[in-house]
Short mmCIF file of C-alpha atoms and ligand atoms in Angstrom, two decimals:
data_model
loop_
_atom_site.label_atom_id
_atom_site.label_comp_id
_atom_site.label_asym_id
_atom_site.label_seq_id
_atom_site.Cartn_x
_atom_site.Cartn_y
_atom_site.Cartn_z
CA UNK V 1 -248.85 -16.95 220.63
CA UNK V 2 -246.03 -15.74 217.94
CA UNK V 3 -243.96 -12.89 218.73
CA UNK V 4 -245.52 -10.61 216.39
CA UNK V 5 -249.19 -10.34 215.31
CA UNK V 6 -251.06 -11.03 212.08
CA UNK V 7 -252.98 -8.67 210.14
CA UNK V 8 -256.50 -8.58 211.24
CA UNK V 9 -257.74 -10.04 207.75
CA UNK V 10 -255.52 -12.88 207.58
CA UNK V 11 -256.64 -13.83 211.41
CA UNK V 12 -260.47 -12.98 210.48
CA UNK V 13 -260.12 -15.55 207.38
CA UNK V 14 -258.25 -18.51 209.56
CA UNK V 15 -261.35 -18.15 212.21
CA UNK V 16 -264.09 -18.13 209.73
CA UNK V 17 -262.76 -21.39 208.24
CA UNK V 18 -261.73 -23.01 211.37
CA UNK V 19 -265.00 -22.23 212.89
CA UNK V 20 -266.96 -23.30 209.57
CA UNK V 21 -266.85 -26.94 211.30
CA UNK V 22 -269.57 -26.21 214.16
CA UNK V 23 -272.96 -27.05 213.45
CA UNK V 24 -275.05 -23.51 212.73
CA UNK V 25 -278.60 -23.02 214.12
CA UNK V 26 -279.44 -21.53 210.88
CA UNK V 27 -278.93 -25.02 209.51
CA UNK V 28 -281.79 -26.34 211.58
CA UNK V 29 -279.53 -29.59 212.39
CA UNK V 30 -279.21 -28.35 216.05
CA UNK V 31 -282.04 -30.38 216.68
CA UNK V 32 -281.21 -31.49 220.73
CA UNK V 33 -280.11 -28.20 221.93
CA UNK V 34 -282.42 -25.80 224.26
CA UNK V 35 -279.93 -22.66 222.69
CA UNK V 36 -280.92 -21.04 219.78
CA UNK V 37 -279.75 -18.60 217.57
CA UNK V 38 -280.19 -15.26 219.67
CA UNK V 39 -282.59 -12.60 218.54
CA UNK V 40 -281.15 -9.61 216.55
CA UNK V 41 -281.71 -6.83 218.82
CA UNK V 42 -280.28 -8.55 221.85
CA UNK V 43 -277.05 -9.42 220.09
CA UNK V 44 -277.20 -5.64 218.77
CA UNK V 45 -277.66 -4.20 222.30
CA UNK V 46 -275.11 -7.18 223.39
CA UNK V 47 -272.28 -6.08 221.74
CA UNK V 48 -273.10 -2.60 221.88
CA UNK V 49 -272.86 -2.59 225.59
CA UNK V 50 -269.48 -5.27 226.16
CA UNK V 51 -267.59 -3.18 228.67
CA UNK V 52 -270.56 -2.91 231.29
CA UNK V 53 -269.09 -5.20 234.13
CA UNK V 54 -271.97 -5.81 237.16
CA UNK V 55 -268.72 -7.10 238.90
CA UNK V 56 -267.92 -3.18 239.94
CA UNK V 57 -271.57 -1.90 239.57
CA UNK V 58 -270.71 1.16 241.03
CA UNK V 59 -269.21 1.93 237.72
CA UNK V 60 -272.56 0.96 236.46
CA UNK V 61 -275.43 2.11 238.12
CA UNK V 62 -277.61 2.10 235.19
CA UNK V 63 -276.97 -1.44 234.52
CA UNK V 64 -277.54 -1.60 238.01
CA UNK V 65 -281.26 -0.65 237.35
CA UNK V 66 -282.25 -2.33 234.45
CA UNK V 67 -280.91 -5.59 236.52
CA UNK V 68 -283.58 -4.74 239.62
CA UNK V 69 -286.35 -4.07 236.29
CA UNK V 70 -284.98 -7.17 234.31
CA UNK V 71 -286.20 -9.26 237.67
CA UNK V 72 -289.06 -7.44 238.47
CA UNK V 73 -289.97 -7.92 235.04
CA UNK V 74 -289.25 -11.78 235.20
CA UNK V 75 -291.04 -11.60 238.49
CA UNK V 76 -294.18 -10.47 237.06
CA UNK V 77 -294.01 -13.29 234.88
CA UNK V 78 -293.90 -15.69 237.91
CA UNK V 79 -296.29 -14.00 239.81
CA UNK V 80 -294.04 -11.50 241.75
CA UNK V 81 -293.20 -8.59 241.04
CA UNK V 82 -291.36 -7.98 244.11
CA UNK V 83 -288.91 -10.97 243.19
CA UNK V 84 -285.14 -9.86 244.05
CA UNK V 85 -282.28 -11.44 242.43
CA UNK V 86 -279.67 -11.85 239.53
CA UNK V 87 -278.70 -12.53 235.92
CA UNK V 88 -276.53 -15.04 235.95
CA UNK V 89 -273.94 -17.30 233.50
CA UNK V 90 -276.95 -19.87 233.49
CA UNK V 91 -278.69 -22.59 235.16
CA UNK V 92 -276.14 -24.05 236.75
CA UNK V 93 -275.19 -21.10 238.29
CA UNK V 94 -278.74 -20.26 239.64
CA UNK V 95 -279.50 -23.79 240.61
CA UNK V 96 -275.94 -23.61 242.90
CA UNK V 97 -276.98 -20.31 243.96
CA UNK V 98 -280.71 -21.44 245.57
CA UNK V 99 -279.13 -24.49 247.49
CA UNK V 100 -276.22 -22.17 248.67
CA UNK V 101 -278.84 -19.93 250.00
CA UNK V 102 -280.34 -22.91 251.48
CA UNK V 103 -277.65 -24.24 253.13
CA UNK V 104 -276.80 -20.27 254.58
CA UNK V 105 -279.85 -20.15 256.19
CA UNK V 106 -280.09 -23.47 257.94
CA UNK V 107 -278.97 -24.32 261.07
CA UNK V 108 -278.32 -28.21 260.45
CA UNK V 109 -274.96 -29.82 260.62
CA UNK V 110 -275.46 -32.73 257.94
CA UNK V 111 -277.60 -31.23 255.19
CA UNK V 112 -279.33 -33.00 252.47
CA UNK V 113 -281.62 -31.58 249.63
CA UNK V 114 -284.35 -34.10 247.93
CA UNK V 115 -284.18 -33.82 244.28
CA UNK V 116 -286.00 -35.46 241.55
CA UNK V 117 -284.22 -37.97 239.75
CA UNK V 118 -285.27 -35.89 236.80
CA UNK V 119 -283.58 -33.46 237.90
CA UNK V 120 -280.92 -31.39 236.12
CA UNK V 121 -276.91 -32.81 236.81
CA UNK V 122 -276.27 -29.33 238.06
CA UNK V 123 -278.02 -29.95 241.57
CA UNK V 124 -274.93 -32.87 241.87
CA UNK V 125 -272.61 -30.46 240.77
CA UNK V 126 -273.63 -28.06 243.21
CA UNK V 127 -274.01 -30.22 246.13
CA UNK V 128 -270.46 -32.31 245.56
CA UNK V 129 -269.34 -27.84 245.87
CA UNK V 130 -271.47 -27.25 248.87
CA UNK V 131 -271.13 -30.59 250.88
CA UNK V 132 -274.72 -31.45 250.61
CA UNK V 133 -276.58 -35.05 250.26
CA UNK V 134 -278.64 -35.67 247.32
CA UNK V 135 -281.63 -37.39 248.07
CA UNK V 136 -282.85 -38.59 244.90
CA UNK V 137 -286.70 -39.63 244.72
CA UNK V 138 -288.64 -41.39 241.99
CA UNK V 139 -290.69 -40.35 239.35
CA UNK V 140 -294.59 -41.65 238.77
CA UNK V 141 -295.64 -43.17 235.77
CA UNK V 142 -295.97 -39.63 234.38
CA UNK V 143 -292.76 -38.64 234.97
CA UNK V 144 -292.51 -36.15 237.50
CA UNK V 145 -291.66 -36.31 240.78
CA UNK V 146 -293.27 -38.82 243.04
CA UNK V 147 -294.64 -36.78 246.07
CA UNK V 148 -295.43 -39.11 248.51
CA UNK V 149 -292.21 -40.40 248.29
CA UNK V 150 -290.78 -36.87 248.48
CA UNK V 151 -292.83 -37.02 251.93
CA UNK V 152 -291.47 -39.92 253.23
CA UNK V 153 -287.67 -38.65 252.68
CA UNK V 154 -287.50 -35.77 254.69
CA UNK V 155 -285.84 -36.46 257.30
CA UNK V 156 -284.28 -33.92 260.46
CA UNK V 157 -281.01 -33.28 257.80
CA UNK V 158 -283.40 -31.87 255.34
CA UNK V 159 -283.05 -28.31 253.87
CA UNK V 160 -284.20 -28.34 251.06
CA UNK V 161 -287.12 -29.79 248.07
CA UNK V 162 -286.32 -29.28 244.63
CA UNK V 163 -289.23 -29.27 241.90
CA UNK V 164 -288.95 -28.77 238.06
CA UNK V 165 -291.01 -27.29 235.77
CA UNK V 166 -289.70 -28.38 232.72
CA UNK V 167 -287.32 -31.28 232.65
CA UNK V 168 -284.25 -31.15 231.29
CA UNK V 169 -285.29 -35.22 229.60
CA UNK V 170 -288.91 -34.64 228.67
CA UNK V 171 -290.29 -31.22 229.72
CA UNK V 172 -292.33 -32.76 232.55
CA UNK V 173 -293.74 -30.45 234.98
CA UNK V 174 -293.72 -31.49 238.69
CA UNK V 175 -296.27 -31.15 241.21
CA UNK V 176 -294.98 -28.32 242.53
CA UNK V 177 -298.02 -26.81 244.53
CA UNK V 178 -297.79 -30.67 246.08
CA UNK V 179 -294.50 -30.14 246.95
CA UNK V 180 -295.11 -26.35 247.88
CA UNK V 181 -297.06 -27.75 250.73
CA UNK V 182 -294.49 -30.18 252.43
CA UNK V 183 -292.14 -27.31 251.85
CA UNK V 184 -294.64 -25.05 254.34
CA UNK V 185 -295.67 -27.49 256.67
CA UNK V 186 -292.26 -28.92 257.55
CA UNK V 187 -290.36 -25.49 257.18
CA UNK V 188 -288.06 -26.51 253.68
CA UNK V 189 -286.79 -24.32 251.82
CA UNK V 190 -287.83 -25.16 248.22
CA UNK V 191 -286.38 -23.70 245.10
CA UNK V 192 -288.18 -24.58 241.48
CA UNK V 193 -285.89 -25.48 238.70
CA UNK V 194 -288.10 -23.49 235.30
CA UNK V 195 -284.56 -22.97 233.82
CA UNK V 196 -286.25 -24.06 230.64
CA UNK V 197 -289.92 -23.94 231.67
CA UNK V 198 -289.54 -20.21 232.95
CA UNK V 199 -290.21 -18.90 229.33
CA UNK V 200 -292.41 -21.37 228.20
CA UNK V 201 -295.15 -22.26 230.73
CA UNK V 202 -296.68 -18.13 231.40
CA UNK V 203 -296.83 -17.82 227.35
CA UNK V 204 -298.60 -21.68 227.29
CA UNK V 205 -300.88 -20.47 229.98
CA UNK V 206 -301.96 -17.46 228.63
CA UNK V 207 -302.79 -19.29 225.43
CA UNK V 208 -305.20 -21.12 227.01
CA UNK V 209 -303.16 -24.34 227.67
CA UNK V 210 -303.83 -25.75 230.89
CA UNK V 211 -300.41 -25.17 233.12
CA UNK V 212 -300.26 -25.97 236.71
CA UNK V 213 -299.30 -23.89 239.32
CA UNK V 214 -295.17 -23.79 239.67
CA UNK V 215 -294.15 -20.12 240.69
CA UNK V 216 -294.14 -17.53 243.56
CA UNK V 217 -298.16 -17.74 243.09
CA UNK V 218 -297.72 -21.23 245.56
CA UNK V 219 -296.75 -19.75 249.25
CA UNK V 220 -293.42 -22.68 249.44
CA UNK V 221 -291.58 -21.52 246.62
CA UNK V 222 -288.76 -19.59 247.81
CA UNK V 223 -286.57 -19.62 244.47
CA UNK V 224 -286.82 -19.96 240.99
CA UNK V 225 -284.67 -20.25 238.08
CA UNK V 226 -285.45 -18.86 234.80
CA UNK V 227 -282.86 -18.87 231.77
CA UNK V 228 -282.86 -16.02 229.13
CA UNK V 229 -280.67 -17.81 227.65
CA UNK V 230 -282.82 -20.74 226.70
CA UNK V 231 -286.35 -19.79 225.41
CA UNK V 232 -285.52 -16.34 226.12
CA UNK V 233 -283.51 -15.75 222.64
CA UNK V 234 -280.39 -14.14 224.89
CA UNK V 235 -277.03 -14.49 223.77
CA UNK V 236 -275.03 -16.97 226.51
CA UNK V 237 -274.81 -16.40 229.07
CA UNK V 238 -277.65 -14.93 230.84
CA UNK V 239 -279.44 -17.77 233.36
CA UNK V 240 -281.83 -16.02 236.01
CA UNK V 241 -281.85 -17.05 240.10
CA UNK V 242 -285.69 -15.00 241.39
CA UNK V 243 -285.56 -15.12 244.83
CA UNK V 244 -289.47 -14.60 246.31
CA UNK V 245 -287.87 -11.19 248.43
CA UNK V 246 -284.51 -9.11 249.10
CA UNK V 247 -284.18 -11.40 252.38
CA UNK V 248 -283.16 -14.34 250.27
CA UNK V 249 -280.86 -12.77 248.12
CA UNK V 250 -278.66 -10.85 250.80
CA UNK V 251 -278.36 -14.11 252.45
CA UNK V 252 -275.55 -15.12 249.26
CA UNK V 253 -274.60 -11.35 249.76
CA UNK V 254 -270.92 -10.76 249.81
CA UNK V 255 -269.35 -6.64 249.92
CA UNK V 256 -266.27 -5.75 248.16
CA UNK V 257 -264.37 -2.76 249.52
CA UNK V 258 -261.31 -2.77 246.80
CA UNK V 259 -263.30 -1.87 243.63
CA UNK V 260 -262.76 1.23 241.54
CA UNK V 261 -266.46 2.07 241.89
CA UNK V 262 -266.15 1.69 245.55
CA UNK V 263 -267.90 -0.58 247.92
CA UNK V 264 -270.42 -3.41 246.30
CA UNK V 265 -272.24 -5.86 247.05
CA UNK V 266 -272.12 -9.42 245.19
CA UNK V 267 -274.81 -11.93 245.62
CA UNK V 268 -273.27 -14.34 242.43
CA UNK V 269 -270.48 -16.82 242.33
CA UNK V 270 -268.75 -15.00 239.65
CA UNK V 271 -266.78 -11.76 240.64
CA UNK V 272 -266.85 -9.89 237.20
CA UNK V 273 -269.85 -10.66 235.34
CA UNK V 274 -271.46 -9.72 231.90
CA UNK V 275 -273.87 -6.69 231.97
CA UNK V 276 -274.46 -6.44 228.19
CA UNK V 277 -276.77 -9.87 229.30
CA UNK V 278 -278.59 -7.64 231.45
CA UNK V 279 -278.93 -5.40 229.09
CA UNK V 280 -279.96 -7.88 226.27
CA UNK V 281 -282.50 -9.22 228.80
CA UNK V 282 -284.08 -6.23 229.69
CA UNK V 283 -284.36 -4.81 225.77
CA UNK V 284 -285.72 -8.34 224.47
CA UNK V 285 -288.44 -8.74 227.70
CA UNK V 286 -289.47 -4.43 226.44
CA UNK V 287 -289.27 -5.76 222.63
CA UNK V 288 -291.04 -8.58 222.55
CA UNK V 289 -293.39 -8.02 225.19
CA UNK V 290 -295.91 -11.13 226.07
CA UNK V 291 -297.34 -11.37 223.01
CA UNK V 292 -294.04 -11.62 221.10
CA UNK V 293 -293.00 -14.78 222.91
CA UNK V 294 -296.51 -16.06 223.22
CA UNK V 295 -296.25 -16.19 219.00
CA UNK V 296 -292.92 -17.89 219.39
CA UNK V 297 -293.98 -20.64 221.90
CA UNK V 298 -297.22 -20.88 219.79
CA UNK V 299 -295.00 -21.48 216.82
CA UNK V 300 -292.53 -24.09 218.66
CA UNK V 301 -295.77 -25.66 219.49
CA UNK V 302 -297.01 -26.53 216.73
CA UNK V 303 -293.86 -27.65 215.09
CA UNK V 304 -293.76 -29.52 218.26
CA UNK V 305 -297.09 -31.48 217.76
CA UNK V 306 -295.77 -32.49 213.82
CA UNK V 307 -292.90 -33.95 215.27
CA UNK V 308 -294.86 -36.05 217.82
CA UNK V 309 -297.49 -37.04 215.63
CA UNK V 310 -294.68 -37.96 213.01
CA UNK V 311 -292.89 -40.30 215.17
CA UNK V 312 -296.20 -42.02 215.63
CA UNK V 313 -296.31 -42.55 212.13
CA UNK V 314 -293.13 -44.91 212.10
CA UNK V 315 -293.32 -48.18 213.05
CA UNK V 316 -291.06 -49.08 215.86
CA UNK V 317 -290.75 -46.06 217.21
CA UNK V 318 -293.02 -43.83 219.95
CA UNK V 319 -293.12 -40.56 222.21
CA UNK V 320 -292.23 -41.57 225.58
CA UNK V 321 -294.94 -39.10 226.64
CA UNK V 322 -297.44 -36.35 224.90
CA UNK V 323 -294.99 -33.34 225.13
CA UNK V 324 -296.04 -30.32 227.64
CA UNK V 325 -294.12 -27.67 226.13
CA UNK V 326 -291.47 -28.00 222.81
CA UNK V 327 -289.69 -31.00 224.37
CA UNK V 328 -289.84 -34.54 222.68
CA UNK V 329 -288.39 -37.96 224.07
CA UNK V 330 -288.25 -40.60 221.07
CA UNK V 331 -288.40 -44.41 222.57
CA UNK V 332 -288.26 -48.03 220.94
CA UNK V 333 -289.20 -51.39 222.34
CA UNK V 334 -288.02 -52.16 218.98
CA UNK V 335 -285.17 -50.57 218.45
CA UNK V 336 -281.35 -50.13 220.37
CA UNK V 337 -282.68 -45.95 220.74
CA UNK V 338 -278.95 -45.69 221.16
CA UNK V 339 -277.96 -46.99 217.74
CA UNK V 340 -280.94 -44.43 216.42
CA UNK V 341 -279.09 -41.93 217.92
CA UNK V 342 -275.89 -42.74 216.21
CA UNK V 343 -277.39 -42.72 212.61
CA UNK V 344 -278.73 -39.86 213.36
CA UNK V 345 -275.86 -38.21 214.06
CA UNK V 346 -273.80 -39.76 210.68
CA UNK V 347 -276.39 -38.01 209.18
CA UNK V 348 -275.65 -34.65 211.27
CA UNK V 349 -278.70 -34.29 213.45
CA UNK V 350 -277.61 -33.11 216.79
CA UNK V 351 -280.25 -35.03 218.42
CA UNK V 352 -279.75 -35.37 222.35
CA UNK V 353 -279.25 -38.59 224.29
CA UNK V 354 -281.14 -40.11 227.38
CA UNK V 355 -280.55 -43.64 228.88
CA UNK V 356 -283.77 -44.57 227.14
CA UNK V 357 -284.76 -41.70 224.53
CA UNK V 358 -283.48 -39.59 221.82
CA UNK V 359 -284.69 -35.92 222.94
CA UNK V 360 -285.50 -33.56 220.37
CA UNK V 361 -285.99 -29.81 221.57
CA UNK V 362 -287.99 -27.79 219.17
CA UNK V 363 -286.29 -24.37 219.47
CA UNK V 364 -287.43 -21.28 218.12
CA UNK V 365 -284.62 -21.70 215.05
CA UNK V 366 -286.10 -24.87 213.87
CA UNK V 367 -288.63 -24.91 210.95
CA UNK V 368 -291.10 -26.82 209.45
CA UNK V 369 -288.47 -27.84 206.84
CA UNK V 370 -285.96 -29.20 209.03
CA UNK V 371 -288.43 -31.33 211.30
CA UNK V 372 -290.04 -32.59 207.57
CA UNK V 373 -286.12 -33.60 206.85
CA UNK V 374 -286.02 -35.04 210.36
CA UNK V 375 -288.59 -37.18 210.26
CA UNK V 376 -287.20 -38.45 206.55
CA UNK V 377 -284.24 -39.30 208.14
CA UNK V 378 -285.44 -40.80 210.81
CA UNK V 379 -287.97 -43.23 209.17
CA UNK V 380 -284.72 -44.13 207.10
CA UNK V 381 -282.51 -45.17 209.92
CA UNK V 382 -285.55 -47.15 211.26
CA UNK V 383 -285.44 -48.85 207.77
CA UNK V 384 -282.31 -49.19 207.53
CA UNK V 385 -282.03 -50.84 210.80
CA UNK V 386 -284.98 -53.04 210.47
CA UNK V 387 -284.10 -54.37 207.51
C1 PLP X 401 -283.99 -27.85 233.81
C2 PLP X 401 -282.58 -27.37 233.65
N1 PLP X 401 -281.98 -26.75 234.66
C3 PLP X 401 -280.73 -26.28 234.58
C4 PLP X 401 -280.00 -26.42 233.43
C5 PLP X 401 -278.59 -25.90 233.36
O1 PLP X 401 -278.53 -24.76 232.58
P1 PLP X 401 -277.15 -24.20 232.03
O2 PLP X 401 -276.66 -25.18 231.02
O3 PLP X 401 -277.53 -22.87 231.48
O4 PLP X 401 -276.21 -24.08 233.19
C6 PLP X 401 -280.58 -27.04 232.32
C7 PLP X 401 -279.85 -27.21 231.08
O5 PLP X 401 -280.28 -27.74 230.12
C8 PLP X 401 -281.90 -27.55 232.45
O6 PLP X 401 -282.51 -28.22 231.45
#
């Protein structure tokens, strides 16, 4: 930092052409993300309401509220309107959260939590934090979470069972009323990863598609996260941890005696945290209503199926399985899917990469345009590498 400042202008000018270089949603190249371009009215009510801090809510009590309707909201969604919990920075941070909670309200000395191995890298993050095992289990051969062998590793350490509806890889859903009943009969706490799936899976279901059971509806589930910030159309950050009652949450609870809005209670990681996402949540969720995201999951949909149908097309190549929700995992027996990746990315496609699959996320900014382009591209960089 220089002594003395620059005129606004000549600043404004230097960051629009130094941030010219990032990829743009608008572009339709972001083609491996699960972010999107937010919608208008939450970046409106986003930057309208900055300065509202859910750090010291009792400077904020009306944030306060729309937070408790925001979850309720989310709750109904996931079969609960009673649900009690937070926005939060994202997944991460709600994934941490449920396992903290987990490991508060168990007795055991040596913990360990059973993931999938599908599961998100955030449940490693948060156990290296919390000094939990990861017990990683198997998938079948349709890529969720084998349950029997869930079964056989619980063990006396065990706290916790992890599902996911929605992969982070593929968009598999898990068996989660399966694992819902392990999680009852041997007393587990188990917490369903929908990070992704959360905004996607209702709207399917009320389409018509059929959508197995994975929320609050299945007696086990004790927490759930749900990102706004994914299919939700929120500006970062705004993740969601729904715990199934008040019990759950207070168990993370922590009160704060120093704050200028006196005494508070804080059931996050994060001290000060954003409540223009609350807000942003809680207009979008009035705004859009149901049918409003049912059109825009419809719409990913269908763009979805193109895509799928269009890798079919081109020899070599294949859909490592027929996608659940806007999620697609290219695979070659052919091909080094690695080396697809890379020409796909000289020719600026932002394509996501698995050990054995390109993933393609068909967010709510993508058109049919851009996956037409795609799939040009991409029977080019076949060609080129066949040849
Ligand atoms: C299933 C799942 N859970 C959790 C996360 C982590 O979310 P975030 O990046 O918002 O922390 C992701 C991210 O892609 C995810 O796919």
């Amino acid at each position: 930092m220089k002594n003395k400042g620059l005129p606004e202008s000549s600043v404004l000018k230097e960051i629009e052409s130094r941030l010219s270089e990032d990829f743009t949603y608008s572009s339709g190249r972001i083609i491996g993300s699960m972010c999107t371009f937010p919608h208008p009215l939450a970046r409106k009510v986003y930057t309208r309401f900055l300065d509202r801090n859910l750090g010291d809510s009792g400077l904020f009590p009306a944030v306060v509220k729309l937070e408790k309707e925001t979850i309720s909201m989310l709750g109904a969604l996931l079969s609960n309107p009673n649900a009690s919990g937070h926005i939060v920075t994202g997944g991460t941070e709600a994934n941490t959260l449920a396992l903290w909670t987990a490991k508060k309200l168990s007795k055991k000395k040596h913990c360990n939590v059973i993931v999938p191995a599908s599961a998100h890298y955030s449940f490693d993050k948060a156990a290296d934090l919390l000094g939990l095992k990861i017990v990683k289990v198997g998938l079948n051969n349709r890529f969720q979470v084998n349950v029997e062998d869930v079964r056989k590793a619980v063990n006396s350490n065990t706290i916790a069972i992890v599902g996911v509806a929605g992969t982070t890889g593929l968009g598999v859903v898990d068996p989660i009323s399966e694992l819902s009943e392990i999680a009852a009969e041997k007393d587990l706490y188990l917490h369903v990863d929908a990070a992704f799936g959360g905004f996607v899976l209702p709207f399917l279901k009320e389409t018509g598609f059929d959508v197995s059971d994975f929320d609050f509806s299945l007696p086990g589930v004790c927490s759930i996260t749900i990102d706004p910030h994914k299919m939700g159309l929120v500006p970062i950050p705004a993740g969601g941890i729904l715990y199934r009652n008040e019990r759950l949450r207070k168990t993370v609870a922590w009160n704060v005696s120093y704050l200028a809005g006196g005494e508070t209670e804080q059931a996050t990681f994060v001290g000060t945290r954003s409540g223009a996402s609350v807000v942003a949540v809680w207009v979008l969720l009035k705004h859009l209503g149901r049918e409003g995201y049912k059109r825009i999951v419809r719409g990913c949909m269908r763009l979805t199926w193109k895509l799928a149908r269009g890798i079919q097309k081109i020899n070599g190549l294949n859909i490592v399985t027929e996608p659940t929700m806007n999620i697609v995992g290219i695979e070659s027996e052919v091909f080094d899917i690695c080396r697809i990746a890379q020409e796909l990315r000289v020719r600026k496609w932002a394509v996501s990469l698995f050990p054995s699959h390109i993933r393609i996320v068909v967010m709510p900014h993508i058109q049919k345009q851009h996956i037409e382009r795609f799939l040009e591209d991409l029977k080019d960089v076949v060609n080129k590498l066949g040849g």
